Coordinates of C-alpha atoms (C1' of nucleotides) in Angstrom, one line a residue:
Chain A
X1 CA 67.8 72.6 97.9
X2 CA 68.1 76.4 97.6
X3 CA 69.3 75.8 101.0
X4 CA 72.3 73.8 100.1
X5 CA 73.4 76.2 97.3
X6 CA 72.3 79.7 97.9
X7 CA 73.6 82.1 100.5
X8 CA 70.1 82.6 101.9
X9 CA 68.7 81.2 105.1
X10 CA 65.6 79.2 105.0
X11 CA 65.3 77.6 108.4
X12 CA 67.4 76.2 111.1
X13 CA 70.3 75.2 109.0
X14 CA 72.3 77.7 107.0
X15 CA 73.3 75.6 104.1
X16 CA 76.7 77.1 103.3
X17 CA 77.9 78.6 106.5
X18 CA 81.5 78.0 105.8
X19 CA 81.6 80.2 102.7
X20 CA 79.2 82.7 104.3
X21 CA 81.6 83.1 107.2
X22 CA 84.6 83.6 105.0
X23 CA 82.7 86.2 103.0
X24 CA 81.7 88.0 106.2
X25 CA 85.3 87.8 107.4
X26 CA 86.5 89.5 104.3
X27 CA 83.9 92.2 104.6
X28 CA 84.8 92.8 108.2
X29 CA 88.5 93.0 107.5
X30 CA 87.8 95.4 104.7
X31 CA 85.6 97.7 106.8
X32 CA 87.1 97.5 110.2
X33 CA 90.6 96.2 109.6
X34 CA 92.3 93.4 111.4
X35 CA 92.1 95.3 114.7
X36 CA 88.3 95.4 114.7
X37 CA 88.0 91.8 113.5
X38 CA 85.7 89.7 115.6
X39 CA 84.3 86.2 115.3
X40 CA 81.0 87.2 116.7
X41 CA 80.7 90.1 114.2
X42 CA 81.2 87.7 111.3
X43 CA 78.7 85.3 112.7
X44 CA 76.2 88.2 113.1
X45 CA 76.7 89.1 109.4
X46 CA 76.2 85.5 108.4
X47 CA 72.9 85.6 110.4
X48 CA 74.0 82.9 112.7
X49 CA 74.7 82.4 116.4
X50 CA 78.1 83.0 117.8
X51 CA 78.8 79.4 118.4
X52 CA 77.8 78.2 115.0
X53 CA 81.2 78.7 113.3
X54 CA 82.9 76.4 115.7
X55 CA 81.8 73.4 113.9
X56 CA 83.3 74.5 110.6
X57 CA 86.5 76.2 111.7
X58 CA 87.1 75.0 115.2
X59 CA 88.0 78.4 116.5
X60 CA 89.0 81.9 115.5
X61 CA 92.4 80.7 114.4
X62 CA 90.6 78.3 112.0
X63 CA 88.6 81.0 110.3
X64 CA 91.6 83.3 110.0
X65 CA 93.6 80.4 108.6
X66 CA 91.0 79.9 105.9
X67 CA 91.2 83.6 105.1
X68 CA 95.0 83.4 105.0
X69 CA 94.7 80.5 102.5
X70 CA 92.6 82.7 100.3
X71 CA 95.1 85.5 100.7
X72 CA 98.0 83.3 99.6
X73 CA 96.1 82.0 96.6
X74 CA 95.1 85.5 95.6
X75 CA 98.7 86.6 95.8
X76 CA 99.7 83.6 93.6
X77 CA 96.9 84.4 91.1
X78 CA 97.9 88.0 90.9
X79 CA 101.5 87.2 90.4
X80 CA 100.8 84.7 87.7
X81 CA 98.5 87.0 85.8
X82 CA 101.0 89.8 86.0
X83 CA 103.8 87.6 84.8
X84 CA 101.7 86.5 81.8
X85 CA 100.9 90.1 81.0
X86 CA 104.5 91.1 81.2
X87 CA 105.5 88.3 78.9
X88 CA 102.9 89.5 76.4
X89 CA 104.1 93.1 76.4
X90 CA 107.8 92.2 76.6
X91 CA 108.3 93.5 80.1
X92 CA 110.2 92.0 83.0
X93 CA 108.2 89.2 84.6
X94 CA 110.1 89.5 87.8
X95 CA 109.3 93.2 88.1
X96 CA 105.7 92.4 87.3
X97 CA 105.3 89.9 90.1
X98 CA 106.8 92.3 92.6
X99 CA 104.4 95.0 91.6
X100 CA 101.5 92.5 91.7
X101 CA 102.5 91.5 95.2
X102 CA 102.3 95.1 96.4
X103 CA 99.1 95.9 94.5
X104 CA 97.3 92.8 95.9
X105 CA 98.3 93.8 99.4
X106 CA 97.1 97.4 98.9
X107 CA 93.8 96.2 97.5
X108 CA 93.1 94.2 100.7
X109 CA 95.4 95.3 103.4
X110 CA 93.3 93.6 106.1
X111 CA 93.6 90.2 104.5
X112 CA 97.3 90.7 103.8
X113 CA 97.8 91.4 107.5
X114 CA 96.0 88.2 108.4
X115 CA 98.2 86.2 106.1
X116 CA 101.4 87.6 107.4
X117 CA 101.5 87.0 111.1
X118 CA 99.4 89.5 112.8
X119 CA 97.2 87.1 114.6
X120 CA 97.8 83.5 115.4
X121 CA 97.0 81.0 112.6
X122 CA 97.0 77.3 112.5
X123 CA 100.4 76.8 110.7
X124 CA 99.9 73.1 110.5
X125 CA 96.8 73.5 108.2
X126 CA 97.7 71.6 105.0
X127 CA 95.6 73.8 102.8
X128 CA 97.4 76.9 104.0
X129 CA 100.7 75.2 103.7
X130 CA 99.9 74.3 100.1
X131 CA 98.8 77.9 99.3
X132 CA 101.9 79.3 100.9
X133 CA 104.2 77.0 99.1
X134 CA 102.5 77.8 95.8
X135 CA 103.1 81.5 96.3
X136 CA 106.7 81.0 97.3
X137 CA 107.2 78.7 94.4
X138 CA 106.3 81.4 91.9
X139 CA 108.8 83.6 93.5
X140 CA 111.5 81.0 93.2
X141 CA 110.7 80.0 89.7
X142 CA 110.6 83.6 88.4
X143 CA 113.7 84.6 90.2
X144 CA 115.6 81.7 88.7
X145 CA 114.2 82.3 85.2
X146 CA 115.2 86.0 85.5
X147 CA 118.8 85.1 86.4
X148 CA 119.0 82.5 83.8
X149 CA 117.9 84.9 81.2
X150 CA 114.9 82.9 80.3
X151 CA 111.7 84.4 79.0
X152 CA 109.6 82.3 81.4
X153 CA 110.3 79.6 84.0
X154 CA 110.1 76.0 82.6
X155 CA 107.0 74.1 83.8
X156 CA 107.4 71.5 86.4
X157 CA 107.3 71.1 90.2
X158 CA 109.5 73.0 92.5
X159 CA 112.7 71.5 93.8
X160 CA 112.3 70.4 97.4
X161 CA 115.6 71.5 98.8
X162 CA 115.2 75.1 98.0
X163 CA 116.7 76.1 101.3
X164 CA 120.1 74.7 100.4
X165 CA 120.1 75.9 96.8
X166 CA 122.9 78.2 95.8
X167 CA 120.5 80.9 94.9
X168 CA 118.6 80.9 98.1
X169 CA 119.9 84.3 99.0
X170 CA 118.8 85.9 95.8
X171 CA 115.3 84.5 96.2
X172 CA 115.0 85.8 99.7
X173 CA 116.3 89.1 98.6
X174 CA 113.5 89.5 96.1
X175 CA 110.9 88.5 98.7
X176 CA 112.4 90.7 101.4
X177 CA 112.4 93.8 99.3
X178 CA 108.9 93.3 98.1
X179 CA 107.5 92.2 101.4
X180 CA 109.3 94.9 103.3
X181 CA 108.2 97.7 101.2
X182 CA 104.6 96.4 101.2
X183 CA 104.5 96.0 104.9
X184 CA 106.0 99.4 105.6
X185 CA 103.6 101.0 103.2
X186 CA 100.5 99.2 104.5
X187 CA 101.4 99.9 108.1
X188 CA 101.7 103.6 107.4
X189 CA 105.4 103.9 108.1
X190 CA 105.9 106.1 105.1
X191 CA 103.1 108.4 106.1
X192 CA 105.4 110.8 107.9
X193 CA 107.4 111.1 104.7
X194 CA 104.8 111.6 102.1
X195 CA 101.5 111.9 103.8
X196 CA 98.6 109.5 103.6
X197 CA 97.7 110.3 100.0
X198 CA 101.2 109.6 98.7
X199 CA 100.4 105.9 98.1
X200 CA 100.2 106.3 94.3
X201 CA 103.6 108.0 94.1
X202 CA 105.1 105.4 96.3
X203 CA 103.7 102.6 94.1
X204 CA 105.4 104.3 91.1
X205 CA 108.6 104.7 93.0
X206 CA 108.6 101.1 93.9
X207 CA 107.9 99.9 90.4
X208 CA 110.2 102.2 88.6
X209 CA 113.1 102.6 90.9
X210 CA 113.2 100.0 93.8
X211 CA 112.5 97.1 91.5
X212 CA 115.0 98.3 89.0
X213 CA 117.7 98.4 91.6
X214 CA 116.6 95.0 92.8
X215 CA 116.6 93.4 89.4
X216 CA 120.0 94.9 88.7
X217 CA 121.4 93.5 92.0
X218 CA 120.7 89.9 91.0
X219 CA 123.8 88.6 89.3
X220 CA 122.9 86.6 86.2
X221 CA 123.6 82.9 86.4
X222 CA 122.9 81.1 83.2
X223 CA 123.8 77.8 84.8
X224 CA 120.5 77.9 86.6
X225 CA 118.8 77.4 83.2
X226 CA 119.9 73.8 83.3
X227 CA 118.7 73.3 86.8
X228 CA 115.7 75.5 86.7
X229 CA 113.0 73.5 88.3
X230 CA 113.3 70.1 89.8
X231 CA 117.0 70.5 90.3
Chain B
X1 CA 109.8 108.6 150.0
X2 CA 110.8 105.1 149.1
X3 CA 107.5 105.4 147.5
X4 CA 108.4 108.0 144.9
X5 CA 111.6 106.3 143.9
X6 CA 111.5 102.6 144.4
X7 CA 109.4 100.2 142.5
X8 CA 107.8 98.9 145.7
X9 CA 104.4 99.7 146.9
X10 CA 103.9 101.2 150.3
X11 CA 100.3 102.3 150.4
X12 CA 97.6 103.6 148.2
X13 CA 99.8 105.3 145.7
X14 CA 102.3 103.4 143.6
X15 CA 105.0 106.0 143.2
X16 CA 106.2 105.2 139.7
X17 CA 103.4 103.4 138.0
X18 CA 104.3 104.7 134.6
X19 CA 107.6 103.0 134.5
X20 CA 106.3 99.9 136.3
X21 CA 103.6 99.5 133.6
X22 CA 106.2 99.8 130.8
X23 CA 108.4 97.2 132.5
X24 CA 105.4 94.9 133.0
X25 CA 104.4 95.4 129.3
X26 CA 107.9 94.4 128.2
X27 CA 107.8 91.3 130.4
X28 CA 104.3 90.3 129.1
X29 CA 105.4 90.8 125.5
X30 CA 108.5 88.7 126.1
X31 CA 106.6 85.9 127.8
X32 CA 103.3 85.8 126.0
X33 CA 103.9 87.7 122.8
X34 CA 101.8 90.4 121.3
X35 CA 98.8 88.1 121.0
X36 CA 98.7 87.4 124.7
X37 CA 99.3 91.0 125.6
X38 CA 96.7 92.5 127.9
X39 CA 96.4 95.8 129.8
X40 CA 94.9 94.1 132.8
X41 CA 97.7 91.6 133.0
X42 CA 100.2 94.4 133.0
X43 CA 98.3 96.2 135.7
X44 CA 98.3 92.9 137.7
X45 CA 102.0 92.6 137.5
X46 CA 102.5 96.2 138.6
X47 CA 100.3 95.3 141.6
X48 CA 97.6 97.8 140.6
X49 CA 94.0 97.9 139.7
X50 CA 92.9 97.6 136.1
X51 CA 91.8 101.2 135.8
X52 CA 94.9 102.7 137.3
X53 CA 97.0 102.9 134.1
X54 CA 94.4 105.1 132.4
X55 CA 95.6 108.1 134.2
X56 CA 99.1 107.7 132.8
X57 CA 98.5 106.4 129.4
X58 CA 94.9 107.2 128.6
X59 CA 94.2 103.8 127.1
X60 CA 95.8 100.6 125.8
X61 CA 97.0 102.4 122.7
X62 CA 98.8 104.9 124.9
X63 CA 100.8 102.1 126.7
X64 CA 101.6 100.4 123.4
X65 CA 102.8 103.8 122.0
X66 CA 105.2 104.2 125.0
X67 CA 106.5 100.7 124.3
X68 CA 106.9 101.5 120.6
X69 CA 108.8 104.6 121.4
X70 CA 111.2 102.5 123.5
X71 CA 111.5 100.1 120.6
X72 CA 112.4 102.8 118.1
X73 CA 115.0 104.2 120.4
X74 CA 116.5 100.7 121.0
X75 CA 116.7 100.2 117.3
X76 CA 118.5 103.5 117.0
X77 CA 120.9 102.8 119.8
X78 CA 121.7 99.3 118.4
X79 CA 122.3 100.7 114.9
X80 CA 124.5 103.5 116.2
X81 CA 126.5 101.1 118.3
X82 CA 126.9 98.7 115.5
X83 CA 128.0 101.4 113.1
X84 CA 130.6 102.6 115.6
X85 CA 131.9 99.1 116.0
X86 CA 132.1 98.6 112.3
X87 CA 134.0 101.9 111.9
X88 CA 136.5 100.7 114.5
X89 CA 137.1 97.3 112.8
X90 CA 137.0 98.7 109.3
X91 CA 133.8 96.9 108.3
X92 CA 130.9 98.4 106.4
X93 CA 128.8 100.6 108.5
X94 CA 125.7 100.1 106.4
X95 CA 126.0 96.3 106.6
X96 CA 126.4 96.7 110.4
X97 CA 123.2 98.7 110.9
X98 CA 121.2 96.3 108.8
X99 CA 122.4 93.4 110.9
X100 CA 121.8 95.4 114.1
X101 CA 118.2 96.0 113.0
X102 CA 117.6 92.3 112.5
X103 CA 119.3 91.3 115.7
X104 CA 117.4 93.9 117.8
X105 CA 114.1 92.6 116.4
X106 CA 115.1 89.0 117.1
X107 CA 116.1 89.8 120.6
X108 CA 112.6 91.2 121.4
X109 CA 110.2 90.1 118.7
X110 CA 107.1 91.1 120.7
X111 CA 108.2 94.7 121.1
X112 CA 109.2 94.8 117.4
X113 CA 105.8 93.7 116.5
X114 CA 104.3 96.5 118.6
X115 CA 106.4 99.1 116.9
X116 CA 105.5 97.9 113.4
X117 CA 101.8 98.0 113.1
X118 CA 100.3 95.0 114.8
X119 CA 98.0 96.9 117.0
X120 CA 96.8 100.4 116.9
X121 CA 99.1 103.1 118.2
X122 CA 98.7 106.8 118.7
X123 CA 100.6 108.0 115.7
X124 CA 100.3 111.6 116.7
X125 CA 102.3 111.0 119.8
X126 CA 105.3 113.5 119.6
X127 CA 107.7 111.3 121.5
X128 CA 107.1 108.3 119.2
X129 CA 107.4 110.5 116.1
X130 CA 110.7 111.8 117.4
X131 CA 111.9 108.2 118.0
X132 CA 110.7 107.1 114.7
X133 CA 112.3 110.0 112.9
X134 CA 115.6 109.3 114.7
X135 CA 115.7 105.7 113.6
X136 CA 114.9 106.6 110.1
X137 CA 117.5 109.4 110.1
X138 CA 120.2 106.9 110.9
X139 CA 119.2 104.9 107.9
X140 CA 119.2 107.9 105.7
X141 CA 122.6 109.2 106.9
X142 CA 124.3 105.9 106.7
X143 CA 122.9 105.1 103.2
X144 CA 124.1 108.5 102.0
X145 CA 127.5 108.1 103.6
X146 CA 127.9 104.7 102.0
X147 CA 127.0 105.9 98.6
X148 CA 129.3 108.9 98.9
X149 CA 132.2 106.7 99.9
X150 CA 132.5 108.4 103.3
X151 CA 133.8 106.6 106.4
X152 CA 130.9 108.0 108.4
X153 CA 128.1 110.4 107.9
X154 CA 128.9 114.0 108.8
X155 CA 127.3 115.3 111.9
X156 CA 124.3 117.5 111.7
X157 CA 120.5 117.4 111.5
X158 CA 118.6 115.5 108.9
X159 CA 117.4 117.3 105.8
X160 CA 113.7 117.8 106.0
X161 CA 112.7 117.1 102.4
X162 CA 113.9 113.5 102.4
X163 CA 110.9 112.4 100.5
X164 CA 111.8 114.4 97.4
X165 CA 115.5 113.7 97.6
X166 CA 117.1 112.0 94.5
X167 CA 118.3 109.1 96.6
X168 CA 114.9 108.4 98.2
X169 CA 114.6 105.1 96.4
X170 CA 118.0 103.9 97.6
X171 CA 117.1 104.7 101.2
X172 CA 113.8 102.9 101.0
X173 CA 115.5 99.9 99.3
X174 CA 117.8 99.5 102.3
X175 CA 115.0 99.8 104.7
X176 CA 112.7 97.5 102.8
X177 CA 115.2 94.7 102.5
X178 CA 116.1 94.8 106.1
X179 CA 112.6 95.2 107.4
X180 CA 111.2 92.6 105.0
X181 CA 113.7 90.0 105.9
X182 CA 113.2 90.7 109.6
X183 CA 109.4 90.6 109.4
X184 CA 109.4 87.4 107.5
X185 CA 111.8 85.7 109.8
X186 CA 110.1 86.9 113.0
X187 CA 106.7 85.9 111.7
X188 CA 107.9 82.4 111.0
X189 CA 107.5 82.5 107.2
X190 CA 110.9 80.9 106.7
X191 CA 110.0 78.0 109.1
X192 CA 108.8 75.8 106.3
X193 CA 112.1 76.2 104.5
X194 CA 114.6 75.8 107.3
X195 CA 112.7 74.7 110.4
X196 CA 112.3 76.7 113.6
X197 CA 115.9 76.3 114.6
X198 CA 117.4 77.7 111.4
X199 CA 117.4 81.2 112.7
X200 CA 121.2 81.3 113.3
X201 CA 121.8 80.2 109.7
X202 CA 119.4 82.7 108.3
X203 CA 121.0 85.5 110.3
X204 CA 124.3 84.5 108.7
X205 CA 122.7 84.3 105.3
X206 CA 121.3 87.7 105.7
X207 CA 124.6 89.3 107.0
X208 CA 126.9 87.6 104.5
X209 CA 124.8 87.3 101.3
X210 CA 121.7 89.4 101.4
X211 CA 123.4 92.6 102.7
X212 CA 126.2 92.1 100.3
X213 CA 123.9 92.0 97.3
X214 CA 122.1 95.0 98.7
X215 CA 125.2 97.0 99.3
X216 CA 126.4 96.2 95.8
X217 CA 123.1 97.3 94.4
X218 CA 123.4 100.8 95.6
X219 CA 125.1 102.9 92.9
X220 CA 127.8 105.1 94.3
X221 CA 127.1 108.8 94.2
X222 CA 130.0 110.9 95.4
X223 CA 127.9 114.1 94.8
X224 CA 126.0 113.2 97.9
X225 CA 129.1 113.9 99.9
X226 CA 128.5 117.6 99.4
X227 CA 124.9 117.5 100.3
X228 CA 125.1 114.8 102.9
X229 CA 123.1 116.2 105.8
X230 CA 121.1 119.3 105.8
X231 CA 121.1 119.5 102.0
Chain C
dA1 C1' 100.5 124.3 161.0
dG2 C1' 95.9 123.9 158.8
dG3 C1' 93.2 123.3 155.1
dA4 C1' 92.2 123.1 150.3
dA5 C1' 93.1 121.5 145.7
dC6 C1' 94.6 118.0 143.1
dA7 C1' 96.8 113.8 141.2
dA8 C1' 96.7 108.9 141.9
dC9 C1' 94.5 104.9 142.7
dT10 C1' 90.2 101.6 143.9
dT11 C1' 85.7 99.9 143.3
dG12 C1' 82.0 98.5 140.6
dA13 C1' 79.8 98.4 136.4
dC14 C1' 79.0 97.8 131.4
dA15 C1' 79.3 96.1 126.9
dC16 C1' 82.0 93.3 124.7
dT17 C1' 85.0 89.1 123.4
dG18 C1' 86.1 83.7 122.5
dT19 C1' 84.7 79.3 123.8
dA20 C1' 82.4 75.3 126.1
dC21 C1' 78.3 72.5 126.8
dA22 C1' 73.7 70.7 126.5
dG23 C1' 69.8 70.7 123.8
dA24 C1' 66.9 71.6 119.5
dT25 C1' 66.5 70.9 114.6
dG26 C1' 66.2 68.9 110.2
dA27 C1' 68.5 66.3 106.2
dG28 C1' 69.7 61.9 104.3
dG29 C1' 70.6 57.0 104.4
dG30 C1' 69.1 52.4 105.9
Chain D
dC1 C1' 59.5 55.4 108.1
dC2 C1' 62.7 56.2 111.5
dC3 C1' 67.1 56.8 113.1
dT4 C1' 71.5 58.8 112.9
dC5 C1' 74.2 62.6 112.8
dA6 C1' 76.0 67.0 111.3
dT7 C1' 74.4 71.5 112.1
dC8 C1' 72.8 75.3 114.6
dT9 C1' 70.7 77.7 119.1
dG10 C1' 70.8 79.2 123.9
dT11 C1' 73.1 79.8 127.8
dA12 C1' 76.9 80.3 130.6
dC13 C1' 81.6 81.6 132.0
dA14 C1' 85.9 83.8 132.3
dG15 C1' 88.2 87.5 130.7
dT16 C1' 88.9 92.0 128.1
dG17 C1' 89.0 97.6 127.7
dT18 C1' 86.9 101.6 129.5
dC19 C1' 84.0 104.6 132.2
dA20 C1' 82.0 107.1 136.4
dA21 C1' 82.2 107.8 141.1
dG22 C1' 84.4 107.4 145.4
dT23 C1' 89.1 107.1 148.4
dT24 C1' 93.5 108.2 149.6
dG25 C1' 97.6 110.7 149.9
dT26 C1' 100.6 114.7 148.5
dT27 C1' 101.5 119.3 147.8
dC28 C1' 101.0 123.9 148.0
dC29 C1' 99.0 128.2 149.6
dT30 C1' 98.0 131.1 153.4

DNA sequence: AGGAACAACTTGACACTGTACAGATGAGGG
DNA sequence: CCCTCATCTGTACAGTGTCAAGTTGTTCCT
């Protein structure tokens, strides 16, 4: 019974290999990065043979997909928490979620790289699709609420035809700025400008200046308040 | 003698293996993508043993670095050509280089992924540093010219202390938007919104709406005309 | 021209990788 | 109690990047 719940290993069966593999994957990503990521190394850390994970994840892509799902949900959690905090202190929710996006990626760059395209994932996986849609939904809702001048987005499900919405461009602009800066920073493209220890300064620059320019670039559209969600 | 110049293979020595390997690398990247990229496969296509490339590139990272250098220069060439075309037709040069960035990446997504971080490169390589600085320099110059209201950036070398320049944020904003949109599109993050065949529509959306919002977000600063380059 | 030095390439090996398959193991349901 | 079946092991295979030692051809010096 300690077998089914604990992380330990009593005998032949592991008990909770799926979770153990995911934990190991996170650790390997943190230590070695996505380049040094290996299925066999994860299995080794979980104290299990190289072929064991196949039953739980199918193949390498399956494990990475599970990690990516976690990554999406972490992104969502961080953005929601940041938005709530901003509401409490009277700050801009939209600016808060952009900053949270960047901070989450910086906290776990390996995982972030798994989420966004580095290696092949199983894009049909319903759990990952749900997690991805959730994160994107936050972006949509907060962008709309900002433009409508609302304090917070109204509750409710996301509209399904986002791609044809009149504010599609504004939404993608917010995502592009945030994702672009994050990616460039994570991948070290700013290193030749500020050195490797300039991350803190760049984070400040992003929060104080980039996001300000972005937020100012979004034309207000009070009509969206009516549509808001579900429109 | 046909040995030193041609791509053919007469005897023991190849003659121009370095270029042959780069060509093969580009082909493999185009066919199989960065995930299916392999040093041995490139060597096979160049008609050479697996260990042969080591003498020219050191290791895999060396070959990828050479490809990345090409990618940076292609980006620069495309941006310069687009800017010149925009000047001729009276369009916005800044908008043109943003679109060129996206189009270049879409034309060769595998190479673009090599340039921006997927696998480990030799970041100390002087040729790649030069190519990267050149591409970034175009971005800096065009952003400044745009804000200064100039038709084109004045000739001259780039200022060296870009990172502390007052318009650093504006420059990074342009890069972030363009790079972010490009990365998200290339990595298929928009697929769940518009399907896989919506690329053309997204390119239009980017050029007509995203870039417009971006360009409008950049506050004009005529004072930069004095500084411009070399300031 | 002859030979020596040297760069370019091959061969063979090693330690890895992901994955497939057959077999061992043990938990839980009838 | 035993039987089923998910889970895990062991082994194997093709393929990877890289290294060391040996071959081959060019080039340059005398």
